[in-house]
Amino acid sequence: MKKVIRLSKIIAALGVVCLTGLPQESSGDARKKAASFNKDVAPILFNKCAECHRPGESAPMSLLSYKEARPWARSIKEKVLARAMPPWHADPNHGEFANDRRLTKQEIDTIVSWVDGGAREGSPRDLPPAPSRSEQWNMGKPDAVLTVPEEVVLQAQGTDEYHYIEIPFPSQTDVYVQAAELRPSNRKVAHHITAFIIPPPPGGMQMANMSKEMMEKIRAEMEKGSIFYYDGNLSRTKPDAPVHDDGCSLPSGGSATSWDGSGKNWTSIATPLIVYSPGVNPVTFPPGTARKIPAGSKIFLQAHYFKPEGRVERDRPQLALTFAKTPPDREVHNELLINNYFKIPPGAERHEVTACWKVDKDIRLISFMPHMHWRGRSMRLEAALPDGRTKILLSVPDYNFSWQTTYYLKRPVPIPKGSRLKVVSYFDNSAKNRRNPDPAKAIRAGEPTADEMMACFIDYTLDEGSPKDPVVEGRKK
């Protein structure tokens, strides 16, 4: 009987070995093999996240050190698994973009391994250098920093304010901008800020001082025979203005913008240099391409602020510029595809609005920036080519007003003369849209955030047979 008992104990012991497995590691051994912050995760965060997740930027926390990142470990895992972060809204099936922020599967797996393994720090020797910055500028050390002469004071009453501010620019010779970055000092209230180049007369307008009084005079002129009205602070489409959701059916392609009474499009008078909005990277053009600022030009900012009611806010934007050392092979030009005539019915879940541009020269596309407000649901940019083919250049199926990205093509896309570029946008004015302030209201185009906009900024160069192909990239990390 004793021999049987001893045999049963041996069998039981062998069963335990079979169940646990001889190669099993202790929890301490498993933790040693898990990813560490310093060796594995920091390079990913520094490369793909630090542009926003660092002191002074738009993100709510910095991720430049283990101490800063560790409390957010589980949240980081959730966001990258859902591909909510880093934010990127372009459909990968259409176009290749140099500033694509998406993480690879391997990068996501590494972050998940780090969190699941205890989110350990690792050896200090494995930590790479933090991304270098020149003061606060993401684009590197600029050649010039232009500051708004006086602080912008936003009143306690109302939510939206537009301010037009001239920035001193003393150059009396042509200069070519290689890189630019525009930054508000108060990101909490900056809806968007656009820096415009105003050429000297007769090509541009005489704007010695973009005071509020002057802007009111310009607005009054704009109203004459126009579909717009000025509500004392902002420009809006008149409620009884003609409705053309299909801007492509109009000779203008949808644009009704006129600032000097001549019927000129805004972009023929003022050239956008750079736009700041949440999610937009600095503009960087490689050698061979640059945007020209003609001698005698002025630079002014159109600053749109959206702020809480009942509180005074302040802002003082700055514009940083790097100049090309020699004139470029190709100048960068801008076109704005916009519809000012649309009307979104109350409760409409998927309302289509279009705008078009007939290309009258051979060009090469460089970048695209879609712009809508709270009801903006999606936007698609496509080219109808002379040979009958249609090519989708950009598709943003889930537009997010909080992340208004400029999409820089990896390689310029040639568009032949006679093509037509078309923007197709959809708006959700229903109660299902949690951002919608009033689904019972019909919506027209206008500057207030509670109104809507449908616009797409396009940068391009003229295709003049230069041997150098312009490749525009976002900031190299």
PDB file of C-alpha atoms in Angstrom, residues 83-375:
ATOM      1  CA  ARG A  83      -5.819  54.982 -33.584  1.00  0.00           C
ATOM      2  CA  ALA A  84      -7.242  58.162 -32.070  1.00  0.00           C
ATOM      3  CA  MET A  85      -3.682  59.323 -31.421  1.00  0.00           C
ATOM      4  CA  PRO A  86      -1.632  60.591 -33.086  1.00  0.00           C
ATOM      5  CA  PRO A  87      -4.504  62.321 -34.914  1.00  0.00           C
ATOM      6  CA  TRP A  88      -4.649  61.601 -38.648  1.00  0.00           C
ATOM      7  CA  HIS A  89      -7.880  61.716 -40.607  1.00  0.00           C
ATOM      8  CA  ALA A  90      -6.904  61.092 -44.238  1.00  0.00           C
ATOM      9  CA  ASP A  91      -7.932  57.816 -45.863  1.00  0.00           C
ATOM     10  CA  PRO A  92      -4.668  55.894 -46.521  1.00  0.00           C
ATOM     11  CA  ASN A  93      -6.115  54.523 -49.765  1.00  0.00           C
ATOM     12  CA  HIS A  94      -5.856  57.922 -51.437  1.00  0.00           C
ATOM     13  CA  GLY A  95      -2.551  59.768 -51.576  1.00  0.00           C
ATOM     14  CA  GLU A  96       0.787  59.474 -49.791  1.00  0.00           C
ATOM     15  CA  PHE A  97       1.641  62.265 -47.396  1.00  0.00           C
ATOM     16  CA  ALA A  98       5.001  63.286 -46.003  1.00  0.00           C
ATOM     17  CA  ASN A  99       3.593  64.356 -42.618  1.00  0.00           C
ATOM     18  CA  ASP A 100       1.579  61.153 -42.026  1.00  0.00           C
ATOM     19  CA  ARG A 101       1.515  60.792 -38.230  1.00  0.00           C
ATOM     20  CA  ARG A 102       0.056  57.297 -38.045  1.00  0.00           C
ATOM     21  CA  LEU A 103       1.859  54.696 -35.944  1.00  0.00           C
ATOM     22  CA  THR A 104       2.910  51.421 -37.521  1.00  0.00           C
ATOM     23  CA  LYS A 105       1.581  48.140 -36.111  1.00  0.00           C
ATOM     24  CA  GLN A 106       5.021  47.470 -34.638  1.00  0.00           C
ATOM     25  CA  GLU A 107       5.015  50.843 -32.864  1.00  0.00           C
ATOM     26  CA  ILE A 108       1.537  50.185 -31.456  1.00  0.00           C
ATOM     27  CA  ASP A 109       2.576  46.696 -30.307  1.00  0.00           C
ATOM     28  CA  THR A 110       5.625  48.174 -28.571  1.00  0.00           C
ATOM     29  CA  ILE A 111       3.520  50.673 -26.602  1.00  0.00           C
ATOM     30  CA  VAL A 112       1.028  47.948 -25.637  1.00  0.00           C
ATOM     31  CA  SER A 113       3.893  45.708 -24.504  1.00  0.00           C
ATOM     32  CA  TRP A 114       5.295  48.526 -22.386  1.00  0.00           C
ATOM     33  CA  VAL A 115       1.977  49.169 -20.622  1.00  0.00           C
ATOM     34  CA  ASP A 116       1.073  45.508 -20.176  1.00  0.00           C
ATOM     35  CA  GLY A 117       4.550  44.788 -18.816  1.00  0.00           C
ATOM     36  CA  GLY A 118       4.220  47.300 -16.015  1.00  0.00           C
ATOM     37  CA  ALA A 119       5.219  50.520 -17.842  1.00  0.00           C
ATOM     38  CA  ARG A 120       8.764  50.369 -16.493  1.00  0.00           C
ATOM     39  CA  GLU A 121      11.341  53.078 -17.068  1.00  0.00           C
ATOM     40  CA  GLY A 122      14.394  51.062 -18.138  1.00  0.00           C
ATOM     41  CA  SER A 123      18.046  52.048 -18.068  1.00  0.00           C
ATOM     42  CA  PRO A 124      18.867  55.786 -18.292  1.00  0.00           C
ATOM     43  CA  ARG A 125      21.620  54.847 -20.779  1.00  0.00           C
ATOM     44  CA  ASP A 126      18.956  53.756 -23.289  1.00  0.00           C
ATOM     45  CA  LEU A 127      17.112  57.093 -23.348  1.00  0.00           C
ATOM     46  CA  PRO A 128      17.657  58.970 -26.646  1.00  0.00           C
ATOM     47  CA  PRO A 129      18.075  62.746 -26.665  1.00  0.00           C
ATOM     48  CA  ALA A 130      14.784  64.634 -26.491  1.00  0.00           C
ATOM     49  CA  PRO A 131      13.779  66.367 -29.729  1.00  0.00           C
ATOM     50  CA  SER A 132      15.807  69.526 -30.151  1.00  0.00           C
ATOM     51  CA  ARG A 133      13.883  72.766 -30.323  1.00  0.00           C
ATOM     52  CA  SER A 134      14.946  76.319 -31.030  1.00  0.00           C
ATOM     53  CA  GLU A 135      13.099  78.170 -28.293  1.00  0.00           C
ATOM     54  CA  GLN A 136       9.440  77.382 -29.015  1.00  0.00           C
ATOM     55  CA  TRP A 137       9.700  76.871 -32.787  1.00  0.00           C
ATOM     56  CA  ASN A 138       9.009  73.432 -34.230  1.00  0.00           C
ATOM     57  CA  MET A 139      10.510  74.366 -37.606  1.00  0.00           C
ATOM     58  CA  GLY A 140      13.988  75.017 -36.192  1.00  0.00           C
ATOM     59  CA  LYS A 141      15.803  78.310 -35.757  1.00  0.00           C
ATOM     60  CA  PRO A 142      14.106  80.981 -37.900  1.00  0.00           C
ATOM     61  CA  ASP A 143      15.771  83.875 -39.709  1.00  0.00           C
ATOM     62  CA  ALA A 144      13.138  86.334 -38.514  1.00  0.00           C
ATOM     63  CA  VAL A 145      10.403  86.433 -35.890  1.00  0.00           C
ATOM     64  CA  LEU A 146       7.621  88.971 -36.460  1.00  0.00           C
ATOM     65  CA  THR A 147       5.504  89.879 -33.451  1.00  0.00           C
ATOM     66  CA  VAL A 148       2.137  91.608 -33.385  1.00  0.00           C
ATOM     67  CA  PRO A 149       2.883  95.175 -32.209  1.00  0.00           C
ATOM     68  CA  GLU A 150       0.226  95.188 -29.483  1.00  0.00           C
ATOM     69  CA  GLU A 151      -1.522  92.483 -27.521  1.00  0.00           C
ATOM     70  CA  VAL A 152      -4.971  91.537 -28.821  1.00  0.00           C
ATOM     71  CA  VAL A 153      -7.588  92.049 -26.116  1.00  0.00           C
ATOM     72  CA  LEU A 154     -10.746  89.959 -26.487  1.00  0.00           C
ATOM     73  CA  GLN A 155     -13.864  91.374 -24.870  1.00  0.00           C
ATOM     74  CA  ALA A 156     -15.925  89.567 -22.260  1.00  0.00           C
ATOM     75  CA  GLN A 157     -19.086  89.917 -24.351  1.00  0.00           C
ATOM     76  CA  GLY A 158     -19.706  87.517 -27.223  1.00  0.00           C
ATOM     77  CA  THR A 159     -17.862  84.384 -28.299  1.00  0.00           C
ATOM     78  CA  ASP A 160     -16.429  85.001 -31.807  1.00  0.00           C
ATOM     79  CA  GLU A 161     -14.095  87.865 -32.666  1.00  0.00           C
ATOM     80  CA  TYR A 162     -12.125  88.549 -35.846  1.00  0.00           C
ATOM     81  CA  HIS A 163      -9.061  90.776 -35.672  1.00  0.00           C
ATOM     82  CA  TYR A 164      -7.010  92.088 -38.598  1.00  0.00           C
ATOM     83  CA  ILE A 165      -3.485  93.003 -37.591  1.00  0.00           C
ATOM     84  CA  GLU A 166      -0.604  94.280 -39.697  1.00  0.00           C
ATOM     85  CA  ILE A 167       2.816  92.923 -38.788  1.00  0.00           C
ATOM     86  CA  PRO A 168       5.756  95.185 -39.662  1.00  0.00           C
ATOM     87  CA  PHE A 169       7.729  93.719 -42.567  1.00  0.00           C
ATOM     88  CA  PRO A 170      10.435  96.180 -43.633  1.00  0.00           C
ATOM     89  CA  SER A 171      11.950  94.376 -46.631  1.00  0.00           C
ATOM     90  CA  GLN A 172      12.042  96.464 -49.820  1.00  0.00           C
ATOM     91  CA  THR A 173      13.349  93.603 -51.949  1.00  0.00           C
ATOM     92  CA  ASP A 174      11.752  90.346 -53.054  1.00  0.00           C
ATOM     93  CA  VAL A 175      12.200  87.602 -50.481  1.00  0.00           C
ATOM     94  CA  TYR A 176      11.359  83.901 -50.695  1.00  0.00           C
ATOM     95  CA  VAL A 177      10.006  82.036 -47.694  1.00  0.00           C
ATOM     96  CA  GLN A 178      11.518  78.587 -47.217  1.00  0.00           C
ATOM     97  CA  ALA A 179       9.707  77.778 -43.969  1.00  0.00           C
ATOM     98  CA  ALA A 180       7.085  79.456 -41.788  1.00  0.00           C
ATOM     99  CA  GLU A 181       5.396  78.883 -38.455  1.00  0.00           C
ATOM    100  CA  LEU A 182       2.547  80.879 -36.931  1.00  0.00           C
ATOM    101  CA  ARG A 183       1.768  80.654 -33.247  1.00  0.00           C
ATOM    102  CA  PRO A 184      -0.768  82.310 -30.940  1.00  0.00           C
ATOM    103  CA  SER A 185       0.284  82.938 -27.354  1.00  0.00           C
ATOM    104  CA  ASN A 186      -3.162  81.853 -26.140  1.00  0.00           C
ATOM    105  CA  ARG A 187      -4.055  78.562 -27.822  1.00  0.00           C
ATOM    106  CA  LYS A 188      -7.230  78.155 -25.786  1.00  0.00           C
ATOM    107  CA  VAL A 189      -9.067  80.817 -27.795  1.00  0.00           C
ATOM    108  CA  ALA A 190      -7.404  80.712 -31.244  1.00  0.00           C
ATOM    109  CA  HIS A 191      -9.918  79.263 -33.727  1.00  0.00           C
ATOM    110  CA  HIS A 192      -7.514  79.931 -36.589  1.00  0.00           C
ATOM    111  CA  ILE A 193      -5.025  82.594 -37.681  1.00  0.00           C
ATOM    112  CA  THR A 194      -4.014  83.196 -41.289  1.00  0.00           C
ATOM    113  CA  ALA A 195      -0.985  85.219 -42.346  1.00  0.00           C
ATOM    114  CA  PHE A 196      -1.606  86.958 -45.680  1.00  0.00           C
ATOM    115  CA  ILE A 197       0.779  88.628 -48.104  1.00  0.00           C
ATOM    116  CA  ILE A 198      -0.636  91.873 -49.508  1.00  0.00           C
ATOM    117  CA  PRO A 199       1.334  92.949 -52.591  1.00  0.00           C
ATOM    118  CA  PRO A 200       1.873  96.667 -53.221  1.00  0.00           C
ATOM    119  CA  PRO A 201      -0.614  98.536 -55.438  1.00  0.00           C
ATOM    120  CA  PRO A 202      -1.828  98.172 -58.134  1.00  0.00           C
ATOM    121  CA  GLY A 203      -1.806  94.399 -57.586  1.00  0.00           C
ATOM    122  CA  GLY A 204      -2.921  94.632 -53.986  1.00  0.00           C
ATOM    123  CA  MET A 205      -4.870  96.908 -51.694  1.00  0.00           C
ATOM    124  CA  GLN A 206      -3.425  99.915 -49.906  1.00  0.00           C
ATOM    125  CA  MET A 207      -3.506  98.776 -46.277  1.00  0.00           C
ATOM    126  CA  ALA A 208      -1.308 101.025 -44.225  1.00  0.00           C
ATOM    127  CA  ASN A 209      -3.140 100.099 -41.049  1.00  0.00           C
ATOM    128  CA  MET A 210      -5.602  97.255 -40.665  1.00  0.00           C
ATOM    129  CA  SER A 211      -7.600  99.048 -37.986  1.00  0.00           C
ATOM    130  CA  LYS A 212     -11.107  98.042 -37.044  1.00  0.00           C
ATOM    131  CA  GLU A 213     -12.435 101.253 -38.603  1.00  0.00           C
ATOM    132  CA  MET A 214     -10.761 100.448 -41.938  1.00  0.00           C
ATOM    133  CA  MET A 215     -12.066  96.904 -41.858  1.00  0.00           C
ATOM    134  CA  GLU A 216     -15.601  98.232 -41.309  1.00  0.00           C
ATOM    135  CA  LYS A 217     -15.254 100.414 -44.414  1.00  0.00           C
ATOM    136  CA  ILE A 218     -14.010  97.450 -46.430  1.00  0.00           C
ATOM    137  CA  ARG A 219     -16.878  95.347 -45.122  1.00  0.00           C
ATOM    138  CA  ALA A 220     -19.379  98.044 -46.091  1.00  0.00           C
ATOM    139  CA  GLU A 221     -17.998  98.088 -49.621  1.00  0.00           C
ATOM    140  CA  MET A 222     -18.129  94.319 -49.698  1.00  0.00           C
ATOM    141  CA  GLU A 223     -21.868  94.375 -48.914  1.00  0.00           C
ATOM    142  CA  LYS A 224     -22.747  96.442 -51.986  1.00  0.00           C
ATOM    143  CA  GLY A 225     -24.301  94.002 -54.446  1.00  0.00           C
ATOM    144  CA  SER A 226     -22.899  91.144 -52.377  1.00  0.00           C
ATOM    145  CA  ILE A 227     -24.430  88.090 -50.730  1.00  0.00           C
ATOM    146  CA  PHE A 228     -22.630  89.028 -47.483  1.00  0.00           C
ATOM    147  CA  TYR A 229     -23.522  91.262 -44.577  1.00  0.00           C
ATOM    148  CA  TYR A 230     -21.451  92.484 -41.648  1.00  0.00           C
ATOM    149  CA  ASP A 231     -23.013  91.922 -38.228  1.00  0.00           C
ATOM    150  CA  GLY A 232     -20.746  94.459 -36.517  1.00  0.00           C
ATOM    151  CA  ASN A 233     -17.914  92.004 -35.990  1.00  0.00           C
ATOM    152  CA  LEU A 234     -18.150  89.143 -38.474  1.00  0.00           C
ATOM    153  CA  SER A 235     -18.991  88.560 -42.132  1.00  0.00           C
ATOM    154  CA  ARG A 236     -21.956  86.279 -42.835  1.00  0.00           C
ATOM    155  CA  THR A 237     -24.020  85.193 -45.824  1.00  0.00           C
ATOM    156  CA  LYS A 238     -27.381  86.930 -46.003  1.00  0.00           C
ATOM    157  CA  PRO A 239     -30.280  84.598 -45.070  1.00  0.00           C
ATOM    158  CA  ASP A 240     -32.070  85.389 -48.342  1.00  0.00           C
ATOM    159  CA  ALA A 241     -28.979  84.998 -50.556  1.00  0.00           C
ATOM    160  CA  PRO A 242     -29.321  82.601 -53.514  1.00  0.00           C
ATOM    161  CA  VAL A 243     -28.709  78.960 -52.587  1.00  0.00           C
ATOM    162  CA  HIS A 244     -26.236  76.934 -54.647  1.00  0.00           C
ATOM    163  CA  ASP A 245     -25.124  73.806 -52.800  1.00  0.00           C
ATOM    164  CA  ASP A 246     -23.455  72.696 -56.015  1.00  0.00           C
ATOM    165  CA  GLY A 247     -20.860  75.438 -56.397  1.00  0.00           C
ATOM    166  CA  CYS A 248     -19.507  73.638 -59.453  1.00  0.00           C
ATOM    167  CA  SER A 249     -22.630  74.747 -61.340  1.00  0.00           C
ATOM    168  CA  LEU A 250     -21.523  78.384 -61.043  1.00  0.00           C
ATOM    169  CA  PRO A 251     -18.894  80.095 -63.240  1.00  0.00           C
ATOM    170  CA  SER A 252     -16.997  81.068 -60.047  1.00  0.00           C
ATOM    171  CA  GLY A 253     -16.953  77.469 -58.791  1.00  0.00           C
ATOM    172  CA  GLY A 254     -18.817  78.592 -55.669  1.00  0.00           C
ATOM    173  CA  SER A 255     -16.793  81.614 -54.582  1.00  0.00           C
ATOM    174  CA  ALA A 256     -18.534  84.912 -53.929  1.00  0.00           C
ATOM    175  CA  THR A 257     -15.732  86.649 -52.038  1.00  0.00           C
ATOM    176  CA  SER A 258     -15.150  90.251 -53.108  1.00  0.00           C
ATOM    177  CA  TRP A 259     -13.194  92.729 -50.992  1.00  0.00           C
ATOM    178  CA  ASP A 260     -12.620  95.717 -53.235  1.00  0.00           C
ATOM    179  CA  GLY A 261     -15.853  96.035 -55.233  1.00  0.00           C
ATOM    180  CA  SER A 262     -14.186  94.689 -58.376  1.00  0.00           C
ATOM    181  CA  GLY A 263     -15.417  91.127 -58.051  1.00  0.00           C
ATOM    182  CA  LYS A 264     -11.890  89.845 -57.586  1.00  0.00           C
ATOM    183  CA  ASN A 265     -11.474  86.664 -55.640  1.00  0.00           C
ATOM    184  CA  TRP A 266      -9.835  87.140 -52.252  1.00  0.00           C
ATOM    185  CA  THR A 267      -6.854  85.003 -53.265  1.00  0.00           C
ATOM    186  CA  SER A 268      -6.118  87.281 -56.231  1.00  0.00           C
ATOM    187  CA  ILE A 269      -5.650  90.181 -53.814  1.00  0.00           C
ATOM    188  CA  ALA A 270      -4.116  88.543 -50.748  1.00  0.00           C
ATOM    189  CA  THR A 271      -2.026  85.369 -50.810  1.00  0.00           C
ATOM    190  CA  PRO A 272      -2.171  83.087 -47.764  1.00  0.00           C
ATOM    191  CA  LEU A 273       1.329  82.514 -46.418  1.00  0.00           C
ATOM    192  CA  ILE A 274       0.500  80.104 -43.600  1.00  0.00           C
ATOM    193  CA  VAL A 275      -2.516  79.106 -41.510  1.00  0.00           C
ATOM    194  CA  TYR A 276      -2.485  78.249 -37.821  1.00  0.00           C
ATOM    195  CA  SER A 277      -5.229  75.988 -36.538  1.00  0.00           C
ATOM    196  CA  PRO A 278      -5.239  73.063 -34.097  1.00  0.00           C
ATOM    197  CA  GLY A 279      -3.279  70.222 -35.677  1.00  0.00           C
ATOM    198  CA  VAL A 280      -1.513  72.218 -38.404  1.00  0.00           C
ATOM    199  CA  ASN A 281       2.242  71.711 -38.746  1.00  0.00           C
ATOM    200  CA  PRO A 282       4.732  74.404 -39.726  1.00  0.00           C
ATOM    201  CA  VAL A 283       5.207  74.833 -43.476  1.00  0.00           C
ATOM    202  CA  THR A 284       8.594  73.697 -44.765  1.00  0.00           C
ATOM    203  CA  PHE A 285       9.512  73.859 -48.448  1.00  0.00           C
ATOM    204  CA  PRO A 286      12.638  72.021 -49.640  1.00  0.00           C
ATOM    205  CA  PRO A 287      15.377  73.687 -51.682  1.00  0.00           C
ATOM    206  CA  GLY A 288      14.083  74.652 -55.089  1.00  0.00           C
ATOM    207  CA  THR A 289      10.628  75.866 -53.999  1.00  0.00           C
ATOM    208  CA  ALA A 290       9.512  78.803 -51.872  1.00  0.00           C
ATOM    209  CA  ARG A 291       6.707  81.310 -51.509  1.00  0.00           C
ATOM    210  CA  LYS A 292       7.496  84.801 -52.737  1.00  0.00           C
ATOM    211  CA  ILE A 293       6.927  88.001 -50.770  1.00  0.00           C
ATOM    212  CA  PRO A 294       7.235  90.790 -53.367  1.00  0.00           C
ATOM    213  CA  ALA A 295       9.140  93.969 -52.511  1.00  0.00           C
ATOM    214  CA  GLY A 296       6.932  96.506 -50.763  1.00  0.00           C
ATOM    215  CA  SER A 297       4.404  93.913 -49.608  1.00  0.00           C
ATOM    216  CA  LYS A 298       2.687  93.974 -46.277  1.00  0.00           C
ATOM    217  CA  ILE A 299       1.923  91.021 -44.031  1.00  0.00           C
ATOM    218  CA  PHE A 300      -1.199  91.002 -41.945  1.00  0.00           C
ATOM    219  CA  LEU A 301      -2.991  88.455 -39.828  1.00  0.00           C
ATOM    220  CA  GLN A 302      -6.637  87.495 -39.926  1.00  0.00           C
ATOM    221  CA  ALA A 303      -7.150  86.142 -36.411  1.00  0.00           C
ATOM    222  CA  HIS A 304     -10.377  84.341 -35.561  1.00  0.00           C
ATOM    223  CA  TYR A 305     -10.963  83.807 -31.841  1.00  0.00           C
ATOM    224  CA  PHE A 306     -13.627  81.665 -30.222  1.00  0.00           C
ATOM    225  CA  LYS A 307     -13.792  82.209 -26.486  1.00  0.00           C
ATOM    226  CA  PRO A 308     -15.993  81.629 -23.458  1.00  0.00           C
ATOM    227  CA  GLU A 309     -18.689  84.240 -22.895  1.00  0.00           C
ATOM    228  CA  GLY A 310     -18.089  86.583 -19.965  1.00  0.00           C
ATOM    229  CA  ARG A 311     -14.301  86.448 -19.763  1.00  0.00           C
ATOM    230  CA  VAL A 312     -11.628  88.789 -21.101  1.00  0.00           C
ATOM    231  CA  GLU A 313      -8.854  86.951 -22.954  1.00  0.00           C
ATOM    232  CA  ARG A 314      -5.566  88.140 -24.486  1.00  0.00           C
ATOM    233  CA  ASP A 315      -3.314  86.940 -27.284  1.00  0.00           C
ATOM    234  CA  ARG A 316      -0.146  88.100 -29.055  1.00  0.00           C
ATOM    235  CA  PRO A 317       0.646  85.975 -32.140  1.00  0.00           C
ATOM    236  CA  GLN A 318       4.100  85.591 -33.654  1.00  0.00           C
ATOM    237  CA  LEU A 319       5.192  84.622 -37.167  1.00  0.00           C
ATOM    238  CA  ALA A 320       8.572  82.941 -37.701  1.00  0.00           C
ATOM    239  CA  LEU A 321      10.178  82.861 -41.163  1.00  0.00           C
ATOM    240  CA  THR A 322      13.169  81.177 -42.767  1.00  0.00           C
ATOM    241  CA  PHE A 323      14.265  82.580 -46.128  1.00  0.00           C
ATOM    242  CA  ALA A 324      15.680  80.799 -49.158  1.00  0.00           C
ATOM    243  CA  LYS A 325      19.254  81.891 -49.807  1.00  0.00           C
ATOM    244  CA  THR A 326      18.697  82.038 -53.581  1.00  0.00           C
ATOM    245  CA  PRO A 327      15.576  82.484 -55.740  1.00  0.00           C
ATOM    246  CA  PRO A 328      13.791  79.128 -56.143  1.00  0.00           C
ATOM    247  CA  ASP A 329      13.333  77.114 -59.320  1.00  0.00           C
ATOM    248  CA  ARG A 330       9.581  77.248 -58.707  1.00  0.00           C
ATOM    249  CA  GLU A 331       7.409  79.593 -56.687  1.00  0.00           C
ATOM    250  CA  VAL A 332       4.625  78.180 -54.537  1.00  0.00           C
ATOM    251  CA  HIS A 333       1.147  79.486 -55.363  1.00  0.00           C
ATOM    252  CA  ASN A 334      -2.192  79.118 -53.581  1.00  0.00           C
ATOM    253  CA  GLU A 335      -5.777  78.512 -54.653  1.00  0.00           C
ATOM    254  CA  LEU A 336      -8.854  78.482 -52.438  1.00  0.00           C
ATOM    255  CA  LEU A 337     -11.775  76.247 -53.406  1.00  0.00           C
ATOM    256  CA  ILE A 338     -14.757  77.619 -51.502  1.00  0.00           C
ATOM    257  CA  ASN A 339     -18.553  77.677 -51.604  1.00  0.00           C
ATOM    258  CA  ASN A 340     -20.226  80.750 -50.084  1.00  0.00           C
ATOM    259  CA  TYR A 341     -23.754  80.025 -51.335  1.00  0.00           C
ATOM    260  CA  PHE A 342     -24.751  76.778 -49.619  1.00  0.00           C
ATOM    261  CA  LYS A 343     -27.591  76.276 -47.164  1.00  0.00           C
ATOM    262  CA  ILE A 344     -27.841  73.291 -44.804  1.00  0.00           C
ATOM    263  CA  PRO A 345     -31.470  72.394 -43.945  1.00  0.00           C
ATOM    264  CA  PRO A 346     -32.470  71.807 -40.303  1.00  0.00           C
ATOM    265  CA  GLY A 347     -31.852  68.244 -39.172  1.00  0.00           C
ATOM    266  CA  ALA A 348     -29.990  67.198 -42.354  1.00  0.00           C
ATOM    267  CA  GLU A 349     -27.660  64.286 -41.556  1.00  0.00           C
ATOM    268  CA  ARG A 350     -25.675  64.186 -44.791  1.00  0.00           C
ATOM    269  CA  HIS A 351     -25.945  67.405 -46.775  1.00  0.00           C
ATOM    270  CA  GLU A 352     -23.675  67.639 -49.830  1.00  0.00           C
ATOM    271  CA  VAL A 353     -21.868  70.857 -50.807  1.00  0.00           C
ATOM    272  CA  THR A 354     -19.374  71.229 -53.669  1.00  0.00           C
ATOM    273  CA  ALA A 355     -16.854  73.736 -55.005  1.00  0.00           C
ATOM    274  CA  CYS A 356     -14.721  73.614 -58.165  1.00  0.00           C
ATOM    275  CA  TRP A 357     -11.658  75.118 -59.831  1.00  0.00           C
ATOM    276  CA  LYS A 358     -10.948  74.767 -63.539  1.00  0.00           C
ATOM    277  CA  VAL A 359      -7.184  74.599 -63.954  1.00  0.00           C
ATOM    278  CA  ASP A 360      -6.010  76.779 -66.853  1.00  0.00           C
ATOM    279  CA  LYS A 361      -2.324  75.791 -66.726  1.00  0.00           C
ATOM    280  CA  ASP A 362      -0.123  72.773 -66.079  1.00  0.00           C
ATOM    281  CA  ILE A 363       0.524  72.601 -62.337  1.00  0.00           C
ATOM    282  CA  ARG A 364       1.949  70.324 -59.651  1.00  0.00           C
ATOM    283  CA  LEU A 365      -0.040  69.963 -56.445  1.00  0.00           C
ATOM    284  CA  ILE A 366       1.860  70.231 -53.161  1.00  0.00           C
ATOM    285  CA  SER A 367      -0.562  70.302 -50.238  1.00  0.00           C
ATOM    286  CA  PHE A 368      -4.223  70.476 -49.199  1.00  0.00           C
ATOM    287  CA  MET A 369      -5.933  71.936 -46.139  1.00  0.00           C
ATOM    288  CA  PRO A 370      -9.671  71.229 -45.651  1.00  0.00           C
ATOM    289  CA  HIS A 371     -11.652  73.651 -43.486  1.00  0.00           C
ATOM    290  CA  MET A 372     -15.175  73.344 -42.072  1.00  0.00           C
ATOM    291  CA  HIS A 373     -16.790  74.022 -38.698  1.00  0.00           C
ATOM    292  CA  TRP A 374     -18.746  71.918 -36.180  1.00  0.00           C
ATOM    293  CA  ARG A 375     -21.135  70.360 -38.689  1.00  0.00           C
TER     294      ARG A 375
END
